[in-house]
Amino acid sequence: MSVTVVVGSQWGDEGKGKIVDLLSQDSDIVARYQGGANAGHTIVIDGKQYILHLIPSGILSEDVICIIGNGVVIDPVALLDEIRMLESFGVKVKGRLFISHKAHLIMPYHKLIDQASEKENGKAIGTTGRGIGPAYIDKFKRTGIRIVDLLDRKILEEKLRTNLDEKNTLLQKIYGYEELDVDSIVKTYLEFDNLIDPYIKDINLMLNEAISAGKKIFVEGAQGALLDVDHGTYPFVTSSNPTSGGACTGLGIPPTSISKIVGVVKAYTTRVGNGPFPTEQLNETGEKLRATGVEFGSTTGRPRRCGWLDLVALKYSVMINGISEIAITKLDVLDQFEEIKLCTKYNVNGKDINYFPADCPTLEMIIPKYETIKGWNKKLKGTKTYNELPQEAKSYFKLIEDYTGAKITIVSVSPDREDTIIL
């Protein structure tokens, strides 16, 4: 058993990219198992910032092989832009990046439908408009187009014509868009096929052979557990399974191959888009967290909603993912707070509960109950060891560990790779 799964434990944007980048430095393979270019990982190395949307964070560690699994939906434009960006920074991609031939493609009509339906929807979900949801809809309708379909022009044309009969009617008559042309799309995607052909591989076979050989493998998802389509704050969720269970279906590896699950947890809580957020601070505290933490989406630039750490939600995430170890990120954002709060109970209609409700109406009614600890009022950036951390920070860790039952093993005190403490 040589596979470690790294999951976002909140509503995404926890800093998974930095943690995977750090852990992958002594690994053989890093694989991505779900989502699309609606996710963004920001990594800072020696002051240089890299923003990745599809390619796993491990690409920044020399000699690490990176894989995009069958559970990912791929936007050709975003993928090629990302490859060019990395190559412009001197990062070798060819020969190190491999993509599943079973991965589904995001087509031009997916993006148009996503943007139009979000605009028309009476209660918007808050999607990025990048076609992720519509691509997954077609996948489960069994009308999706996979990378393997690009190998046969005739099959590709047949599938596209069938799809466009429906999509063009929807785009033109419901949303008022111009019809899309089959021949133009076929030409564009066959050109894309020529460009990505060197990267395509049977990654299910590749990964399972690597597991049998005892290779060290890290797998990562996009977004966070509370955005999981089954286990998140439905319907304000993503269209796939960022939880640890998604790793097996999204990569074709058995559950028995997984040896460890690490949950990445921001030292406070943020959320992008709409949906319930019990500990959100619509006040000076929320503004301070946003400004200090530079809480703006790396994919969309949207300001993130900010609030105190929600231990009730975190314990739920630990439970459904099987998290045994926690990596705390952005601890330094709390440096300037005299007092720090952690939500330890929910109150609903006058009754205290300590579990995470399944339905949004109940979540919207929650009044959070907090435990308050004294802040450390000390700059943490540059701290190298656990012993150097102030006692108040250690007390913060103990509260988290005691409440969730998971052990904190990594602490990040700045965006830079070097400012990370391994406990």
CSV table of N, CA, C and O in Angstrom, one decimal, residues 117-179:
chain,number,residue,atom,x,y,z
A,117,SER,N,-27.3,29.1,-18.1
A,117,SER,CA,-28.2,28.6,-17.1
A,117,SER,C,-28.0,29.2,-15.7
A,117,SER,O,-28.9,29.4,-15.0
A,118,GLU,N,-26.7,29.6,-15.4
A,118,GLU,CA,-26.4,30.3,-14.2
A,118,GLU,C,-27.1,31.6,-14.2
A,118,GLU,O,-27.6,32.1,-13.2
A,119,LYS,N,-27.1,32.3,-15.3
A,119,LYS,CA,-27.7,33.6,-15.5
A,119,LYS,C,-29.2,33.6,-15.3
A,119,LYS,O,-29.8,34.4,-14.7
A,120,GLU,N,-29.8,32.5,-15.9
A,120,GLU,CA,-31.2,32.4,-15.9
A,120,GLU,C,-31.8,31.8,-14.6
A,120,GLU,O,-32.9,32.0,-14.2
A,121,ASN,N,-30.9,31.1,-13.9
A,121,ASN,CA,-31.3,30.4,-12.6
A,121,ASN,C,-31.8,31.4,-11.6
A,121,ASN,O,-31.1,32.4,-11.3
A,122,GLY,N,-33.0,31.2,-11.0
A,122,GLY,CA,-33.5,32.1,-10.0
A,122,GLY,C,-32.6,32.1,-8.8
A,122,GLY,O,-32.5,33.2,-8.1
A,123,LYS,N,-32.0,31.0,-8.4
A,123,LYS,CA,-31.1,31.0,-7.3
A,123,LYS,C,-29.8,30.4,-7.7
A,123,LYS,O,-29.6,29.2,-7.7
A,124,ALA,N,-28.9,31.2,-8.1
A,124,ALA,CA,-27.6,30.7,-8.7
A,124,ALA,C,-26.8,29.9,-7.7
A,124,ALA,O,-26.8,30.2,-6.6
A,125,ILE,N,-26.1,28.9,-8.3
A,125,ILE,CA,-25.2,28.1,-7.5
A,125,ILE,C,-23.9,28.8,-7.2
A,125,ILE,O,-23.3,28.6,-6.2
A,126,GLY,N,-23.5,29.6,-8.2
A,126,GLY,CA,-22.2,30.3,-8.0
A,126,GLY,C,-21.1,29.6,-8.7
A,126,GLY,O,-20.0,29.5,-8.2
A,127,THR,N,-21.4,29.0,-9.9
A,127,THR,CA,-20.4,28.2,-10.6
A,127,THR,C,-19.4,29.2,-11.3
A,127,THR,O,-19.6,30.4,-11.3
A,128,THR,N,-18.3,28.6,-11.8
A,128,THR,CA,-17.3,29.4,-12.4
A,128,THR,C,-17.6,29.6,-13.9
A,128,THR,O,-16.9,30.4,-14.6
A,129,GLY,N,-18.7,29.0,-14.4
A,129,GLY,CA,-19.0,29.2,-15.8
A,129,GLY,C,-18.1,28.5,-16.8
A,129,GLY,O,-18.1,28.9,-18.0
A,130,ARG,N,-17.3,27.5,-16.3
A,130,ARG,CA,-16.4,26.9,-17.2
A,130,ARG,C,-16.8,25.6,-17.8
A,130,ARG,O,-16.0,24.8,-18.4
A,131,GLY,N,-18.1,25.3,-17.7
A,131,GLY,CA,-18.7,24.1,-18.4
A,131,GLY,C,-18.5,22.8,-17.6
A,131,GLY,O,-18.8,21.7,-18.2
A,132,ILE,N,-18.1,22.9,-16.4
A,132,ILE,CA,-17.8,21.6,-15.6
A,132,ILE,C,-19.1,20.8,-15.4
A,132,ILE,O,-19.2,19.6,-15.7
A,133,GLY,N,-20.1,21.5,-14.8
A,133,GLY,CA,-21.4,20.8,-14.6
A,133,GLY,C,-22.0,20.2,-15.8
A,133,GLY,O,-22.3,19.0,-15.8
A,134,PRO,N,-22.2,20.9,-16.9
A,134,PRO,CA,-22.8,20.4,-18.1
A,134,PRO,C,-21.9,19.2,-18.7
A,134,PRO,O,-22.5,18.3,-19.3
A,135,ALA,N,-20.6,19.2,-18.5
A,135,ALA,CA,-19.8,18.1,-19.0
A,135,ALA,C,-20.1,16.9,-18.2
A,135,ALA,O,-20.1,15.8,-18.8
A,136,TYR,N,-20.2,17.0,-16.9
A,136,TYR,CA,-20.5,15.9,-16.1
A,136,TYR,C,-21.9,15.4,-16.3
A,136,TYR,O,-22.2,14.2,-16.3
A,137,ILE,N,-22.9,16.3,-16.6
A,137,ILE,CA,-24.2,15.9,-17.0
A,137,ILE,C,-24.2,14.9,-18.2
A,137,ILE,O,-24.8,13.9,-18.2
A,138,ASP,N,-23.4,15.4,-19.2
A,138,ASP,CA,-23.3,14.5,-20.4
A,138,ASP,C,-22.6,13.2,-20.2
A,138,ASP,O,-23.0,12.2,-20.7
A,139,LYS,N,-21.7,13.2,-19.3
A,139,LYS,CA,-21.0,12.0,-18.9
A,139,LYS,C,-22.0,11.0,-18.3
A,139,LYS,O,-22.0,9.8,-18.7
A,140,PHE,N,-22.8,11.4,-17.4
A,140,PHE,CA,-23.8,10.5,-16.8
A,140,PHE,C,-25.0,10.3,-17.6
A,140,PHE,O,-25.7,9.3,-17.4
A,141,LYS,N,-25.2,11.1,-18.7
A,141,LYS,CA,-26.3,10.8,-19.7
A,141,LYS,C,-25.8,9.8,-20.7
A,141,LYS,O,-26.5,9.4,-21.6
A,142,ARG,N,-24.5,9.6,-20.6
A,142,ARG,CA,-23.8,8.7,-21.6
A,142,ARG,C,-23.7,9.3,-23.0
A,142,ARG,O,-23.7,8.5,-24.0
A,143,THR,N,-23.7,10.6,-23.0
A,143,THR,CA,-23.5,11.3,-24.3
A,143,THR,C,-22.2,12.1,-24.4
A,143,THR,O,-22.0,12.9,-25.3
A,144,GLY,N,-21.4,11.9,-23.4
A,144,GLY,CA,-20.1,12.7,-23.3
A,144,GLY,C,-19.1,12.2,-24.4
A,144,GLY,O,-19.2,11.2,-24.9
A,145,ILE,N,-18.2,13.1,-24.6
A,145,ILE,CA,-17.1,12.8,-25.6
A,145,ILE,C,-15.8,12.7,-24.8
A,145,ILE,O,-15.4,13.6,-24.1
A,146,ARG,N,-15.2,11.6,-25.0
A,146,ARG,CA,-13.9,11.3,-24.2
A,146,ARG,C,-12.7,11.5,-25.2
A,146,ARG,O,-12.9,11.5,-26.4
A,147,ILE,N,-11.5,11.6,-24.6
A,147,ILE,CA,-10.3,11.7,-25.4
A,147,ILE,C,-10.2,10.6,-26.4
A,147,ILE,O,-9.8,10.8,-27.5
A,148,VAL,N,-10.5,9.4,-26.0
A,148,VAL,CA,-10.4,8.2,-26.9
A,148,VAL,C,-11.2,8.4,-28.2
A,148,VAL,O,-10.9,7.9,-29.2
A,149,ASP,N,-12.3,9.2,-28.1
A,149,ASP,CA,-13.2,9.4,-29.2
A,149,ASP,C,-12.5,10.2,-30.3
A,149,ASP,O,-13.0,10.3,-31.5
A,150,LEU,N,-11.5,11.0,-30.0
A,150,LEU,CA,-10.7,11.8,-30.9
A,150,LEU,C,-10.0,10.9,-31.9
A,150,LEU,O,-9.5,11.4,-33.0
A,151,LEU,N,-9.8,9.6,-31.6
A,151,LEU,CA,-9.0,8.8,-32.5
A,151,LEU,C,-9.7,8.4,-33.8
A,151,LEU,O,-9.1,8.1,-34.8
A,152,ASP,N,-11.0,8.6,-33.8
A,152,ASP,CA,-11.8,8.2,-35.0
A,152,ASP,C,-12.7,9.4,-35.4
A,152,ASP,O,-13.7,9.7,-34.7
A,153,ARG,N,-12.3,10.1,-36.5
A,153,ARG,CA,-13.0,11.3,-36.9
A,153,ARG,C,-14.5,11.0,-37.2
A,153,ARG,O,-15.4,11.8,-36.8
A,154,LYS,N,-14.8,9.8,-37.7
A,154,LYS,CA,-16.2,9.5,-38.1
A,154,LYS,C,-17.0,9.3,-36.8
A,154,LYS,O,-18.1,9.9,-36.7
A,155,ILE,N,-16.5,8.6,-35.8
A,155,ILE,CA,-17.2,8.5,-34.5
A,155,ILE,C,-17.4,9.8,-33.9
A,155,ILE,O,-18.5,10.2,-33.3
A,156,LEU,N,-16.3,10.7,-33.9
A,156,LEU,CA,-16.4,12.0,-33.3
A,156,LEU,C,-17.5,12.8,-33.9
A,156,LEU,O,-18.3,13.5,-33.3
A,157,GLU,N,-17.5,12.8,-35.3
A,157,GLU,CA,-18.6,13.6,-36.0
A,157,GLU,C,-20.0,13.1,-35.7
A,157,GLU,O,-20.9,13.9,-35.4
A,158,GLU,N,-20.1,11.8,-35.6
A,158,GLU,CA,-21.5,11.2,-35.3
A,158,GLU,C,-21.9,11.6,-33.9
A,158,GLU,O,-23.1,12.1,-33.7
A,159,LYS,N,-21.1,11.5,-32.9
A,159,LYS,CA,-21.4,11.9,-31.6
A,159,LYS,C,-21.7,13.4,-31.5
A,159,LYS,O,-22.7,13.8,-30.8
A,160,LEU,N,-20.9,14.2,-32.1
A,160,LEU,CA,-21.1,15.7,-32.1
A,160,LEU,C,-22.4,16.1,-32.8
A,160,LEU,O,-23.1,16.9,-32.2
A,161,ARG,N,-22.7,15.5,-33.9
A,161,ARG,CA,-24.0,15.8,-34.6
A,161,ARG,C,-25.2,15.5,-33.7
A,161,ARG,O,-26.1,16.2,-33.6
A,162,THR,N,-25.1,14.3,-33.1
A,162,THR,CA,-26.2,13.9,-32.2
A,162,THR,C,-26.4,14.9,-31.0
A,162,THR,O,-27.5,15.3,-30.7
A,163,ASN,N,-25.2,15.2,-30.4
A,163,ASN,CA,-25.3,16.2,-29.3
A,163,ASN,C,-25.7,17.5,-29.7
A,163,ASN,O,-26.5,18.2,-29.0
A,164,LEU,N,-25.3,18.0,-30.9
A,164,LEU,CA,-25.6,19.4,-31.3
A,164,LEU,C,-27.0,19.5,-31.7
A,164,LEU,O,-27.6,20.6,-31.7
A,165,ASP,N,-27.7,18.4,-32.2
A,165,ASP,CA,-29.1,18.5,-32.4
A,165,ASP,C,-29.9,19.0,-31.2
A,165,ASP,O,-30.8,19.9,-31.3
A,166,GLU,N,-29.5,18.5,-30.1
A,166,GLU,CA,-30.1,18.9,-28.8
A,166,GLU,C,-29.6,20.2,-28.3
A,166,GLU,O,-30.3,21.1,-27.9
A,167,LYS,N,-28.2,20.3,-28.3
A,167,LYS,CA,-27.6,21.5,-27.7
A,167,LYS,C,-28.0,22.8,-28.4
A,167,LYS,O,-28.2,23.9,-27.8
A,168,ASN,N,-28.0,22.7,-29.8
A,168,ASN,CA,-28.3,23.9,-30.6
A,168,ASN,C,-29.7,24.4,-30.4
A,168,ASN,O,-30.0,25.6,-30.3
A,169,THR,N,-30.6,23.4,-30.2
A,169,THR,CA,-32.0,23.8,-29.9
A,169,THR,C,-32.1,24.5,-28.6
A,169,THR,O,-32.8,25.5,-28.5
A,170,LEU,N,-31.4,24.0,-27.6
A,170,LEU,CA,-31.4,24.6,-26.3
A,170,LEU,C,-30.8,26.0,-26.3
A,170,LEU,O,-31.3,26.9,-25.8
A,171,LEU,N,-29.6,26.1,-26.9
A,171,LEU,CA,-28.9,27.3,-27.0
A,171,LEU,C,-29.6,28.4,-27.7
A,171,LEU,O,-29.7,29.6,-27.3
A,172,GLN,N,-30.3,28.0,-28.8
A,172,GLN,CA,-30.9,29.0,-29.7
A,172,GLN,C,-32.3,29.4,-29.2
A,172,GLN,O,-32.6,30.6,-29.0
A,173,LYS,N,-33.1,28.4,-28.8
A,173,LYS,CA,-34.5,28.6,-28.5
A,173,LYS,C,-34.7,29.0,-27.0
A,173,LYS,O,-35.7,29.8,-26.7
A,174,ILE,N,-33.9,28.5,-26.2
A,174,ILE,CA,-34.0,28.9,-24.7
A,174,ILE,C,-33.2,30.0,-24.3
A,174,ILE,O,-33.6,31.0,-23.6
A,175,TYR,N,-31.9,30.0,-24.8
A,175,TYR,CA,-31.0,31.0,-24.3
A,175,TYR,C,-30.6,32.1,-25.3
A,175,TYR,O,-29.9,33.1,-25.0
A,176,GLY,N,-31.1,32.0,-26.5
A,176,GLY,CA,-30.9,33.0,-27.5
A,176,GLY,C,-29.5,33.1,-28.1
A,176,GLY,O,-29.1,34.2,-28.6
A,177,TYR,N,-28.7,32.0,-28.1
A,177,TYR,CA,-27.4,32.0,-28.7
A,177,TYR,C,-27.4,31.5,-30.1
A,177,TYR,O,-28.4,30.9,-30.6
A,178,GLU,N,-26.4,31.8,-30.9
A,178,GLU,CA,-26.3,31.3,-32.3
A,178,GLU,C,-26.0,29.8,-32.2
A,178,GLU,O,-25.4,29.3,-31.3
A,179,GLU,N,-26.4,29.1,-33.3
A,179,GLU,CA,-26.0,27.7,-33.4
A,179,GLU,C,-24.5,27.5,-33.5
A,179,GLU,O,-23.8,28.3,-34.1
